[in-house]
Amino acid sequence: RGYEMARLGLLPVIRLGRQIRVDLNAFEEWAKNGGTSLPSIKDKK
């Protein structure tokens, strides 16, 4: 779910080429402000 949240812009990340890094200070501030919830994902079968 973390990768999906980063892809959707819901999680504060820094992209270095193909790598995704989370800045600790930005993440703590994001979490302190309640973050954002990702709606549940239903499997499509």
mmCIF entry with sequence, helices, sheets and N, C-alpha, C, O atoms, coordinates in Angstrom:
data_MODEL
# 
_entry.id   MODEL 
# 
_entity.id                         1 
_entity.type                       polymer 
_entity.pdbx_number_of_molecules   1 
# 
_entity_poly.entity_id                      1 
_entity_poly.type                           'polypeptide(L)' 
_entity_poly.nstd_linkage                   no 
_entity_poly.nstd_monomer                   no 
_entity_poly.pdbx_seq_one_letter_code       RGYEMARLGLLPVIRLGRQIRVDLNAFEEWAKNGGTSLPSIKDKK 
_entity_poly.pdbx_seq_one_letter_code_can   RGYEMARLGLLPVIRLGRQIRVDLNAFEEWAKNGGTSLPSIKDKK 
_entity_poly.pdbx_strand_id                 A 
# 
loop_
_entity_poly_seq.entity_id 
_entity_poly_seq.num 
_entity_poly_seq.mon_id 
_entity_poly_seq.hetero 
1 1  ARG n 
1 2  GLY n 
1 3  TYR n 
1 4  GLU n 
1 5  MET n 
1 6  ALA n 
1 7  ARG n 
1 8  LEU n 
1 9  GLY n 
1 10 LEU n 
1 11 LEU n 
1 12 PRO n 
1 13 VAL n 
1 14 ILE n 
1 15 ARG n 
1 16 LEU n 
1 17 GLY n 
1 18 ARG n 
1 19 GLN n 
1 20 ILE n 
1 21 ARG n 
1 22 VAL n 
1 23 ASP n 
1 24 LEU n 
1 25 ASN n 
1 26 ALA n 
1 27 PHE n 
1 28 GLU n 
1 29 GLU n 
1 30 TRP n 
1 31 ALA n 
1 32 LYS n 
1 33 ASN n 
1 34 GLY n 
1 35 GLY n 
1 36 THR n 
1 37 SER n 
1 38 LEU n 
1 39 PRO n 
1 40 SER n 
1 41 ILE n 
1 42 LYS n 
1 43 ASP n 
1 44 LYS n 
1 45 LYS n 
# 
_struct_asym.id          A 
_struct_asym.entity_id   1 
# 
loop_
_struct_conf.conf_type_id 
_struct_conf.id 
_struct_conf.pdbx_PDB_helix_id 
_struct_conf.beg_label_comp_id 
_struct_conf.beg_label_asym_id 
_struct_conf.beg_label_seq_id 
_struct_conf.pdbx_beg_PDB_ins_code 
_struct_conf.end_label_comp_id 
_struct_conf.end_label_asym_id 
_struct_conf.end_label_seq_id 
_struct_conf.pdbx_end_PDB_ins_code 
_struct_conf.beg_auth_comp_id 
_struct_conf.beg_auth_asym_id 
_struct_conf.beg_auth_seq_id 
_struct_conf.end_auth_comp_id 
_struct_conf.end_auth_asym_id 
_struct_conf.end_auth_seq_id 
_struct_conf.pdbx_PDB_helix_class 
_struct_conf.details 
_struct_conf.pdbx_PDB_helix_length 
HELX_P HELX_P1 AA1 GLY A 2  ? ARG A 7  ? GLY A 2  ARG A 7  1 ? 6 
HELX_P HELX_P2 AA2 LEU A 24 ? LYS A 32 ? LEU A 24 LYS A 32 1 ? 9 
# 
_struct_conf_type.id          HELX_P 
_struct_conf_type.criteria    ? 
_struct_conf_type.reference   ? 
# 
_struct_sheet.id               AA1 
_struct_sheet.type             ? 
_struct_sheet.number_strands   2 
_struct_sheet.details          ? 
# 
_struct_sheet_order.sheet_id     AA1 
_struct_sheet_order.range_id_1   1 
_struct_sheet_order.range_id_2   2 
_struct_sheet_order.offset       ? 
_struct_sheet_order.sense        anti-parallel 
# 
loop_
_struct_sheet_range.sheet_id 
_struct_sheet_range.id 
_struct_sheet_range.beg_label_comp_id 
_struct_sheet_range.beg_label_asym_id 
_struct_sheet_range.beg_label_seq_id 
_struct_sheet_range.pdbx_beg_PDB_ins_code 
_struct_sheet_range.end_label_comp_id 
_struct_sheet_range.end_label_asym_id 
_struct_sheet_range.end_label_seq_id 
_struct_sheet_range.pdbx_end_PDB_ins_code 
_struct_sheet_range.beg_auth_comp_id 
_struct_sheet_range.beg_auth_asym_id 
_struct_sheet_range.beg_auth_seq_id 
_struct_sheet_range.end_auth_comp_id 
_struct_sheet_range.end_auth_asym_id 
_struct_sheet_range.end_auth_seq_id 
AA1 1 ILE A 14 ? LEU A 16 ? ILE A 14 LEU A 16 
AA1 2 GLN A 19 ? ARG A 21 ? GLN A 19 ARG A 21 
# 
loop_
_atom_site.group_PDB 
_atom_site.id 
_atom_site.type_symbol 
_atom_site.label_atom_id 
_atom_site.label_alt_id 
_atom_site.label_comp_id 
_atom_site.label_asym_id 
_atom_site.label_entity_id 
_atom_site.label_seq_id 
_atom_site.pdbx_PDB_ins_code 
_atom_site.Cartn_x 
_atom_site.Cartn_y 
_atom_site.Cartn_z 
_atom_site.occupancy 
_atom_site.B_iso_or_equiv 
_atom_site.pdbx_formal_charge 
_atom_site.auth_seq_id 
_atom_site.auth_comp_id 
_atom_site.auth_asym_id 
_atom_site.auth_atom_id 
_atom_site.pdbx_PDB_model_num 
ATOM 1   N N  . ARG A 1 1  ? 0.815   -1.194  0.000   1.00 0.00 ? 1  ARG A N  1 
ATOM 2   C CA . ARG A 1 1  ? 0.000   0.000   0.000   1.00 0.00 ? 1  ARG A CA 1 
ATOM 3   C C  . ARG A 1 1  ? 0.857   1.255   0.000   1.00 0.00 ? 1  ARG A C  1 
ATOM 4   O O  . ARG A 1 1  ? 0.432   2.295   -0.504  1.00 0.00 ? 1  ARG A O  1 
ATOM 5   N N  . GLY A 1 2  ? 2.054   1.170   0.558   1.00 0.00 ? 2  GLY A N  1 
ATOM 6   C CA . GLY A 1 2  ? 2.926   2.340   0.576   1.00 0.00 ? 2  GLY A CA 1 
ATOM 7   C C  . GLY A 1 2  ? 3.303   2.813   -0.814  1.00 0.00 ? 2  GLY A C  1 
ATOM 8   O O  . GLY A 1 2  ? 3.296   4.013   -1.090  1.00 0.00 ? 2  GLY A O  1 
ATOM 9   N N  . TYR A 1 3  ? 3.631   1.874   -1.689  1.00 0.00 ? 3  TYR A N  1 
ATOM 10  C CA . TYR A 1 3  ? 3.982   2.245   -3.065  1.00 0.00 ? 3  TYR A CA 1 
ATOM 11  C C  . TYR A 1 3  ? 2.784   2.870   -3.783  1.00 0.00 ? 3  TYR A C  1 
ATOM 12  O O  . TYR A 1 3  ? 2.935   3.821   -4.550  1.00 0.00 ? 3  TYR A O  1 
ATOM 13  N N  . GLU A 1 4  ? 1.609   2.329   -3.526  1.00 0.00 ? 4  GLU A N  1 
ATOM 14  C CA . GLU A 1 4  ? 0.415   2.873   -4.170  1.00 0.00 ? 4  GLU A CA 1 
ATOM 15  C C  . GLU A 1 4  ? 0.112   4.274   -3.651  1.00 0.00 ? 4  GLU A C  1 
ATOM 16  O O  . GLU A 1 4  ? -0.265  5.157   -4.422  1.00 0.00 ? 4  GLU A O  1 
ATOM 17  N N  . MET A 1 5  ? 0.276   4.480   -2.345  1.00 0.00 ? 5  MET A N  1 
ATOM 18  C CA . MET A 1 5  ? 0.055   5.807   -1.776  1.00 0.00 ? 5  MET A CA 1 
ATOM 19  C C  . MET A 1 5  ? 1.049   6.807   -2.352  1.00 0.00 ? 5  MET A C  1 
ATOM 20  O O  . MET A 1 5  ? 0.694   7.957   -2.611  1.00 0.00 ? 5  MET A O  1 
ATOM 21  N N  . ALA A 1 6  ? 2.285   6.379   -2.551  1.00 0.00 ? 6  ALA A N  1 
ATOM 22  C CA . ALA A 1 6  ? 3.294   7.259   -3.154  1.00 0.00 ? 6  ALA A CA 1 
ATOM 23  C C  . ALA A 1 6  ? 2.923   7.577   -4.596  1.00 0.00 ? 6  ALA A C  1 
ATOM 24  O O  . ALA A 1 6  ? 3.042   8.722   -5.031  1.00 0.00 ? 6  ALA A O  1 
ATOM 25  N N  . ARG A 1 7  ? 2.479   6.577   -5.333  1.00 0.00 ? 7  ARG A N  1 
ATOM 26  C CA . ARG A 1 7  ? 2.099   6.766   -6.735  1.00 0.00 ? 7  ARG A CA 1 
ATOM 27  C C  . ARG A 1 7  ? 0.936   7.741   -6.868  1.00 0.00 ? 7  ARG A C  1 
ATOM 28  O O  . ARG A 1 7  ? 0.890   8.535   -7.807  1.00 0.00 ? 7  ARG A O  1 
ATOM 29  N N  . LEU A 1 8  ? 0.002   7.682   -5.933  1.00 0.00 ? 8  LEU A N  1 
ATOM 30  C CA . LEU A 1 8  ? -1.168  8.550   -5.975  1.00 0.00 ? 8  LEU A CA 1 
ATOM 31  C C  . LEU A 1 8  ? -0.902  9.927   -5.372  1.00 0.00 ? 8  LEU A C  1 
ATOM 32  O O  . LEU A 1 8  ? -1.776  10.794  -5.393  1.00 0.00 ? 8  LEU A O  1 
ATOM 33  N N  . GLY A 1 9  ? 0.286   10.127  -4.841  1.00 0.00 ? 9  GLY A N  1 
ATOM 34  C CA . GLY A 1 9  ? 0.623   11.422  -4.260  1.00 0.00 ? 9  GLY A CA 1 
ATOM 35  C C  . GLY A 1 9  ? 0.078   11.625  -2.857  1.00 0.00 ? 9  GLY A C  1 
ATOM 36  O O  . GLY A 1 9  ? -0.002  12.758  -2.383  1.00 0.00 ? 9  GLY A O  1 
ATOM 37  N N  . LEU A 1 10 ? -0.296  10.547  -2.189  1.00 0.00 ? 10 LEU A N  1 
ATOM 38  C CA . LEU A 1 10 ? -0.841  10.645  -0.843  1.00 0.00 ? 10 LEU A CA 1 
ATOM 39  C C  . LEU A 1 10 ? 0.235   10.592  0.229   1.00 0.00 ? 10 LEU A C  1 
ATOM 40  O O  . LEU A 1 10 ? -0.028  10.914  1.387   1.00 0.00 ? 10 LEU A O  1 
ATOM 41  N N  . LEU A 1 11 ? 1.433   10.192  -0.141  1.00 0.00 ? 11 LEU A N  1 
ATOM 42  C CA . LEU A 1 11 ? 2.543   10.043  0.791   1.00 0.00 ? 11 LEU A CA 1 
ATOM 43  C C  . LEU A 1 11 ? 3.686   10.927  0.312   1.00 0.00 ? 11 LEU A C  1 
ATOM 44  O O  . LEU A 1 11 ? 4.014   10.918  -0.875  1.00 0.00 ? 11 LEU A O  1 
ATOM 45  N N  . PRO A 1 12 ? 4.305   11.697  1.223   1.00 0.00 ? 12 PRO A N  1 
ATOM 46  C CA . PRO A 1 12 ? 5.396   12.579  0.798   1.00 0.00 ? 12 PRO A CA 1 
ATOM 47  C C  . PRO A 1 12 ? 6.654   11.770  0.465   1.00 0.00 ? 12 PRO A C  1 
ATOM 48  O O  . PRO A 1 12 ? 7.283   11.206  1.361   1.00 0.00 ? 12 PRO A O  1 
ATOM 49  N N  . VAL A 1 13 ? 7.017   11.712  -0.807  1.00 0.00 ? 13 VAL A N  1 
ATOM 50  C CA . VAL A 1 13 ? 8.182   10.935  -1.230  1.00 0.00 ? 13 VAL A CA 1 
ATOM 51  C C  . VAL A 1 13 ? 9.103   11.774  -2.100  1.00 0.00 ? 13 VAL A C  1 
ATOM 52  O O  . VAL A 1 13 ? 8.711   12.802  -2.654  1.00 0.00 ? 13 VAL A O  1 
ATOM 53  N N  . ILE A 1 14 ? 10.331  11.307  -2.202  1.00 0.00 ? 14 ILE A N  1 
ATOM 54  C CA . ILE A 1 14 ? 11.330  11.891  -3.093  1.00 0.00 ? 14 ILE A CA 1 
ATOM 55  C C  . ILE A 1 14 ? 11.715  10.791  -4.063  1.00 0.00 ? 14 ILE A C  1 
ATOM 56  O O  . ILE A 1 14 ? 12.065  9.688   -3.643  1.00 0.00 ? 14 ILE A O  1 
ATOM 57  N N  . ARG A 1 15 ? 11.656  11.077  -5.352  1.00 0.00 ? 15 ARG A N  1 
ATOM 58  C CA . ARG A 1 15 ? 12.010  10.075  -6.359  1.00 0.00 ? 15 ARG A CA 1 
ATOM 59  C C  . ARG A 1 15 ? 13.433  10.324  -6.842  1.00 0.00 ? 15 ARG A C  1 
ATOM 60  O O  . ARG A 1 15 ? 13.786  11.436  -7.236  1.00 0.00 ? 15 ARG A O  1 
ATOM 61  N N  . LEU A 1 16 ? 14.236  9.277   -6.804  1.00 0.00 ? 16 LEU A N  1 
ATOM 62  C CA . LEU A 1 16 ? 15.608  9.304   -7.311  1.00 0.00 ? 16 LEU A CA 1 
ATOM 63  C C  . LEU A 1 16 ? 15.695  8.247   -8.400  1.00 0.00 ? 16 LEU A C  1 
ATOM 64  O O  . LEU A 1 16 ? 15.997  7.084   -8.132  1.00 0.00 ? 16 LEU A O  1 
ATOM 65  N N  . GLY A 1 17 ? 15.430  8.661   -9.617  1.00 0.00 ? 17 GLY A N  1 
ATOM 66  C CA . GLY A 1 17 ? 15.370  7.682   -10.701 1.00 0.00 ? 17 GLY A CA 1 
ATOM 67  C C  . GLY A 1 17 ? 14.191  6.759   -10.466 1.00 0.00 ? 17 GLY A C  1 
ATOM 68  O O  . GLY A 1 17 ? 13.046  7.205   -10.393 1.00 0.00 ? 17 GLY A O  1 
ATOM 69  N N  . ARG A 1 18 ? 14.472  5.477   -10.348 1.00 0.00 ? 18 ARG A N  1 
ATOM 70  C CA . ARG A 1 18 ? 13.406  4.502   -10.104 1.00 0.00 ? 18 ARG A CA 1 
ATOM 71  C C  . ARG A 1 18 ? 13.167  4.261   -8.628  1.00 0.00 ? 18 ARG A C  1 
ATOM 72  O O  . ARG A 1 18 ? 12.225  3.563   -8.254  1.00 0.00 ? 18 ARG A O  1 
ATOM 73  N N  . GLN A 1 19 ? 14.019  4.837   -7.782  1.00 0.00 ? 19 GLN A N  1 
ATOM 74  C CA . GLN A 1 19 ? 13.885  4.645   -6.342  1.00 0.00 ? 19 GLN A CA 1 
ATOM 75  C C  . GLN A 1 19 ? 12.908  5.647   -5.752  1.00 0.00 ? 19 GLN A C  1 
ATOM 76  O O  . GLN A 1 19 ? 12.798  6.783   -6.214  1.00 0.00 ? 19 GLN A O  1 
ATOM 77  N N  . ILE A 1 20 ? 12.209  5.208   -4.731  1.00 0.00 ? 20 ILE A N  1 
ATOM 78  C CA . ILE A 1 20 ? 11.303  6.085   -3.999  1.00 0.00 ? 20 ILE A CA 1 
ATOM 79  C C  . ILE A 1 20 ? 11.832  6.166   -2.573  1.00 0.00 ? 20 ILE A C  1 
ATOM 80  O O  . ILE A 1 20 ? 11.990  5.144   -1.904  1.00 0.00 ? 20 ILE A O  1 
ATOM 81  N N  . ARG A 1 21 ? 12.104  7.380   -2.112  1.00 0.00 ? 21 ARG A N  1 
ATOM 82  C CA . ARG A 1 21 ? 12.597  7.597   -0.753  1.00 0.00 ? 21 ARG A CA 1 
ATOM 83  C C  . ARG A 1 21 ? 11.592  8.447   0.003   1.00 0.00 ? 21 ARG A C  1 
ATOM 84  O O  . ARG A 1 21 ? 10.936  9.317   -0.570  1.00 0.00 ? 21 ARG A O  1 
ATOM 85  N N  . VAL A 1 22 ? 11.482  8.184   1.287   1.00 0.00 ? 22 VAL A N  1 
ATOM 86  C CA . VAL A 1 22 ? 10.597  8.969   2.135   1.00 0.00 ? 22 VAL A CA 1 
ATOM 87  C C  . VAL A 1 22 ? 11.467  9.818   3.045   1.00 0.00 ? 22 VAL A C  1 
ATOM 88  O O  . VAL A 1 22 ? 12.300  9.296   3.786   1.00 0.00 ? 22 VAL A O  1 
ATOM 89  N N  . ASP A 1 23 ? 11.270  11.141  2.986   1.00 0.00 ? 23 ASP A N  1 
ATOM 90  C CA . ASP A 1 23 ? 11.983  12.051  3.869   1.00 0.00 ? 23 ASP A CA 1 
ATOM 91  C C  . ASP A 1 23 ? 11.371  11.917  5.262   1.00 0.00 ? 23 ASP A C  1 
ATOM 92  O O  . ASP A 1 23 ? 10.164  12.092  5.429   1.00 0.00 ? 23 ASP A O  1 
ATOM 93  N N  . LEU A 1 24 ? 12.197  11.607  6.258   1.00 0.00 ? 24 LEU A N  1 
ATOM 94  C CA . LEU A 1 24 ? 11.705  11.341  7.603   1.00 0.00 ? 24 LEU A CA 1 
ATOM 95  C C  . LEU A 1 24 ? 10.951  12.535  8.172   1.00 0.00 ? 24 LEU A C  1 
ATOM 96  O O  . LEU A 1 24 ? 9.874   12.360  8.744   1.00 0.00 ? 24 LEU A O  1 
ATOM 97  N N  . ASN A 1 25 ? 11.486  13.739  8.030   1.00 0.00 ? 25 ASN A N  1 
ATOM 98  C CA . ASN A 1 25 ? 10.817  14.928  8.568   1.00 0.00 ? 25 ASN A CA 1 
ATOM 99  C C  . ASN A 1 25 ? 9.476   15.166  7.887   1.00 0.00 ? 25 ASN A C  1 
ATOM 100 O O  . ASN A 1 25 ? 8.489   15.482  8.552   1.00 0.00 ? 25 ASN A O  1 
ATOM 101 N N  . ALA A 1 26 ? 9.433   15.018  6.564   1.00 0.00 ? 26 ALA A N  1 
ATOM 102 C CA . ALA A 1 26 ? 8.178   15.210  5.831   1.00 0.00 ? 26 ALA A CA 1 
ATOM 103 C C  . ALA A 1 26 ? 7.162   14.147  6.228   1.00 0.00 ? 26 ALA A C  1 
ATOM 104 O O  . ALA A 1 26 ? 5.973   14.437  6.359   1.00 0.00 ? 26 ALA A O  1 
ATOM 105 N N  . PHE A 1 27 ? 7.634   12.905  6.421   1.00 0.00 ? 27 PHE A N  1 
ATOM 106 C CA . PHE A 1 27 ? 6.725   11.831  6.807   1.00 0.00 ? 27 PHE A CA 1 
ATOM 107 C C  . PHE A 1 27 ? 6.159   12.069  8.201   1.00 0.00 ? 27 PHE A C  1 
ATOM 108 O O  . PHE A 1 27 ? 4.963   11.885  8.429   1.00 0.00 ? 27 PHE A O  1 
ATOM 109 N N  . GLU A 1 28 ? 7.024   12.483  9.141   1.00 0.00 ? 28 GLU A N  1 
ATOM 110 C CA . GLU A 1 28 ? 6.556   12.747  10.502  1.00 0.00 ? 28 GLU A CA 1 
ATOM 111 C C  . GLU A 1 28 ? 5.534   13.878  10.522  1.00 0.00 ? 28 GLU A C  1 
ATOM 112 O O  . GLU A 1 28 ? 4.535   13.797  11.237  1.00 0.00 ? 28 GLU A O  1 
ATOM 113 N N  . GLU A 1 29 ? 5.775   14.926  9.747   1.00 0.00 ? 29 GLU A N  1 
ATOM 114 C CA . GLU A 1 29 ? 4.828   16.040  9.660   1.00 0.00 ? 29 GLU A CA 1 
ATOM 115 C C  . GLU A 1 29 ? 3.509   15.568  9.043   1.00 0.00 ? 29 GLU A C  1 
ATOM 116 O O  . GLU A 1 29 ? 2.431   15.941  9.506   1.00 0.00 ? 29 GLU A O  1 
ATOM 117 N N  . TRP A 1 30 ? 3.605   14.743  7.993   1.00 0.00 ? 30 TRP A N  1 
ATOM 118 C CA . TRP A 1 30 ? 2.425   14.184  7.331   1.00 0.00 ? 30 TRP A CA 1 
ATOM 119 C C  . TRP A 1 30 ? 1.611   13.351  8.322   1.00 0.00 ? 30 TRP A C  1 
ATOM 120 O O  . TRP A 1 30 ? 0.389   13.476  8.392   1.00 0.00 ? 30 TRP A O  1 
ATOM 121 N N  . ALA A 1 31 ? 2.301   12.498  9.089   1.00 0.00 ? 31 ALA A N  1 
ATOM 122 C CA . ALA A 1 31 ? 1.627   11.637  10.055  1.00 0.00 ? 31 ALA A CA 1 
ATOM 123 C C  . ALA A 1 31 ? 1.031   12.461  11.198  1.00 0.00 ? 31 ALA A C  1 
ATOM 124 O O  . ALA A 1 31 ? -0.063  12.162  11.676  1.00 0.00 ? 31 ALA A O  1 
ATOM 125 N N  . LYS A 1 32 ? 1.750   13.497  11.635  1.00 0.00 ? 32 LYS A N  1 
ATOM 126 C CA . LYS A 1 32 ? 1.279   14.354  12.715  1.00 0.00 ? 32 LYS A CA 1 
ATOM 127 C C  . LYS A 1 32 ? -0.014  15.069  12.318  1.00 0.00 ? 32 LYS A C  1 
ATOM 128 O O  . LYS A 1 32 ? -0.880  15.312  13.158  1.00 0.00 ? 32 LYS A O  1 
ATOM 129 N N  . ASN A 1 33 ? -0.136  15.400  11.042  1.00 0.00 ? 33 ASN A N  1 
ATOM 130 C CA . ASN A 1 33 ? -1.329  16.080  10.540  1.00 0.00 ? 33 ASN A CA 1 
ATOM 131 C C  . ASN A 1 33 ? -2.444  15.107  10.170  1.00 0.00 ? 33 ASN A C  1 
ATOM 132 O O  . ASN A 1 33 ? -3.442  15.506  9.570   1.00 0.00 ? 33 ASN A O  1 
ATOM 133 N N  . GLY A 1 34 ? -2.282  13.853  10.520  1.00 0.00 ? 34 GLY A N  1 
ATOM 134 C CA . GLY A 1 34 ? -3.336  12.876  10.276  1.00 0.00 ? 34 GLY A CA 1 
ATOM 135 C C  . GLY A 1 34 ? -3.160  12.078  9.006   1.00 0.00 ? 34 GLY A C  1 
ATOM 136 O O  . GLY A 1 34 ? -3.919  11.140  8.761   1.00 0.00 ? 34 GLY A O  1 
ATOM 137 N N  . GLY A 1 35 ? -2.170  12.429  8.183   1.00 0.00 ? 35 GLY A N  1 
ATOM 138 C CA . GLY A 1 35 ? -1.944  11.698  6.937   1.00 0.00 ? 35 GLY A CA 1 
ATOM 139 C C  . GLY A 1 35 ? -3.185  11.715  6.063   1.00 0.00 ? 35 GLY A C  1 
ATOM 140 O O  . GLY A 1 35 ? -4.056  12.572  6.215   1.00 0.00 ? 35 GLY A O  1 
ATOM 141 N N  . THR A 1 36 ? -3.253  10.792  5.178   1.00 0.00 ? 36 THR A N  1 
ATOM 142 C CA . THR A 1 36 ? -4.437  10.621  4.349   1.00 0.00 ? 36 THR A CA 1 
ATOM 143 C C  . THR A 1 36 ? -4.711  9.141   4.245   1.00 0.00 ? 36 THR A C  1 
ATOM 144 O O  . THR A 1 36 ? -3.787  8.327   4.236   1.00 0.00 ? 36 THR A O  1 
ATOM 145 N N  . SER A 1 37 ? -5.954  8.800   4.169   1.00 0.00 ? 37 SER A N  1 
ATOM 146 C CA . SER A 1 37 ? -6.281  7.382   4.049   1.00 0.00 ? 37 SER A CA 1 
ATOM 147 C C  . SER A 1 37 ? -6.519  7.036   2.592   1.00 0.00 ? 37 SER A C  1 
ATOM 148 O O  . SER A 1 37 ? -7.050  7.835   1.821   1.00 0.00 ? 37 SER A O  1 
ATOM 149 N N  . LEU A 1 38 ? -6.127  5.862   2.243   1.00 0.00 ? 38 LEU A N  1 
ATOM 150 C CA . LEU A 1 38 ? -6.320  5.358   0.889   1.00 0.00 ? 38 LEU A CA 1 
ATOM 151 C C  . LEU A 1 38 ? -7.581  4.510   0.890   1.00 0.00 ? 38 LEU A C  1 
ATOM 152 O O  . LEU A 1 38 ? -7.700  3.598   1.708   1.00 0.00 ? 38 LEU A O  1 
ATOM 153 N N  . PRO A 1 39 ? -8.516  4.781   0.003   1.00 0.00 ? 39 PRO A N  1 
ATOM 154 C CA . PRO A 1 39 ? -9.734  3.965   -0.027  1.00 0.00 ? 39 PRO A CA 1 
ATOM 155 C C  . PRO A 1 39 ? -9.388  2.500   -0.275  1.00 0.00 ? 39 PRO A C  1 
ATOM 156 O O  . PRO A 1 39 ? -8.410  2.190   -0.956  1.00 0.00 ? 39 PRO A O  1 
ATOM 157 N N  . SER A 1 40 ? -10.189 1.614   0.276   1.00 0.00 ? 40 SER A N  1 
ATOM 158 C CA . SER A 1 40 ? -9.906  0.192   0.102   1.00 0.00 ? 40 SER A CA 1 
ATOM 159 C C  . SER A 1 40 ? -9.949  -0.174  -1.371  1.00 0.00 ? 40 SER A C  1 
ATOM 160 O O  . SER A 1 40 ? -10.741 0.365   -2.145  1.00 0.00 ? 40 SER A O  1 
ATOM 161 N N  . ILE A 1 41 ? -9.086  -1.095  -1.735  1.00 0.00 ? 41 ILE A N  1 
ATOM 162 C CA . ILE A 1 41 ? -8.955  -1.520  -3.123  1.00 0.00 ? 41 ILE A CA 1 
ATOM 163 C C  . ILE A 1 41 ? -9.598  -2.892  -3.257  1.00 0.00 ? 41 ILE A C  1 
ATOM 164 O O  . ILE A 1 41 ? -9.236  -3.831  -2.548  1.00 0.00 ? 41 ILE A O  1 
ATOM 165 N N  . LYS A 1 42 ? -10.547 -2.997  -4.163  1.00 0.00 ? 42 LYS A N  1 
ATOM 166 C CA . LYS A 1 42 ? -11.223 -4.275  -4.368  1.00 0.00 ? 42 LYS A CA 1 
ATOM 167 C C  . LYS A 1 42 ? -10.501 -5.049  -5.452  1.00 0.00 ? 42 LYS A C  1 
ATOM 168 O O  . LYS A 1 42 ? -10.115 -4.493  -6.481  1.00 0.00 ? 42 LYS A O  1 
ATOM 169 N N  . ASP A 1 43 ? -10.322 -6.343  -5.210  1.00 0.00 ? 43 ASP A N  1 
ATOM 170 C CA . ASP A 1 43 ? -9.684  -7.200  -6.210  1.00 0.00 ? 43 ASP A CA 1 
ATOM 171 C C  . ASP A 1 43 ? -10.613 -7.359  -7.401  1.00 0.00 ? 43 ASP A C  1 
ATOM 172 O O  . ASP A 1 43 ? -11.811 -7.599  -7.251  1.00 0.00 ? 43 ASP A O  1 
ATOM 173 N N  . LYS A 1 44 ? -10.039 -7.222  -8.575  1.00 0.00 ? 44 LYS A N  1 
ATOM 174 C CA . LYS A 1 44 ? -10.820 -7.416  -9.801  1.00 0.00 ? 44 LYS A CA 1 
ATOM 175 C C  . LYS A 1 44 ? -10.471 -8.779  -10.372 1.00 0.00 ? 44 LYS A C  1 
ATOM 176 O O  . LYS A 1 44 ? -9.396  -8.957  -10.943 1.00 0.00 ? 44 LYS A O  1 
ATOM 177 N N  . LYS A 1 45 ? -11.369 -9.737  -10.222 1.00 0.00 ? 45 LYS A N  1 
ATOM 178 C CA . LYS A 1 45 ? -11.122 -11.086 -10.732 1.00 0.00 ? 45 LYS A CA 1 
ATOM 179 C C  . LYS A 1 45 ? -12.157 -11.440 -11.752 1.00 0.00 ? 45 LYS A C  1 
ATOM 180 O O  . LYS A 1 45 ? -12.128 -12.538 -12.306 1.00 0.00 ? 45 LYS A O  1 
# 
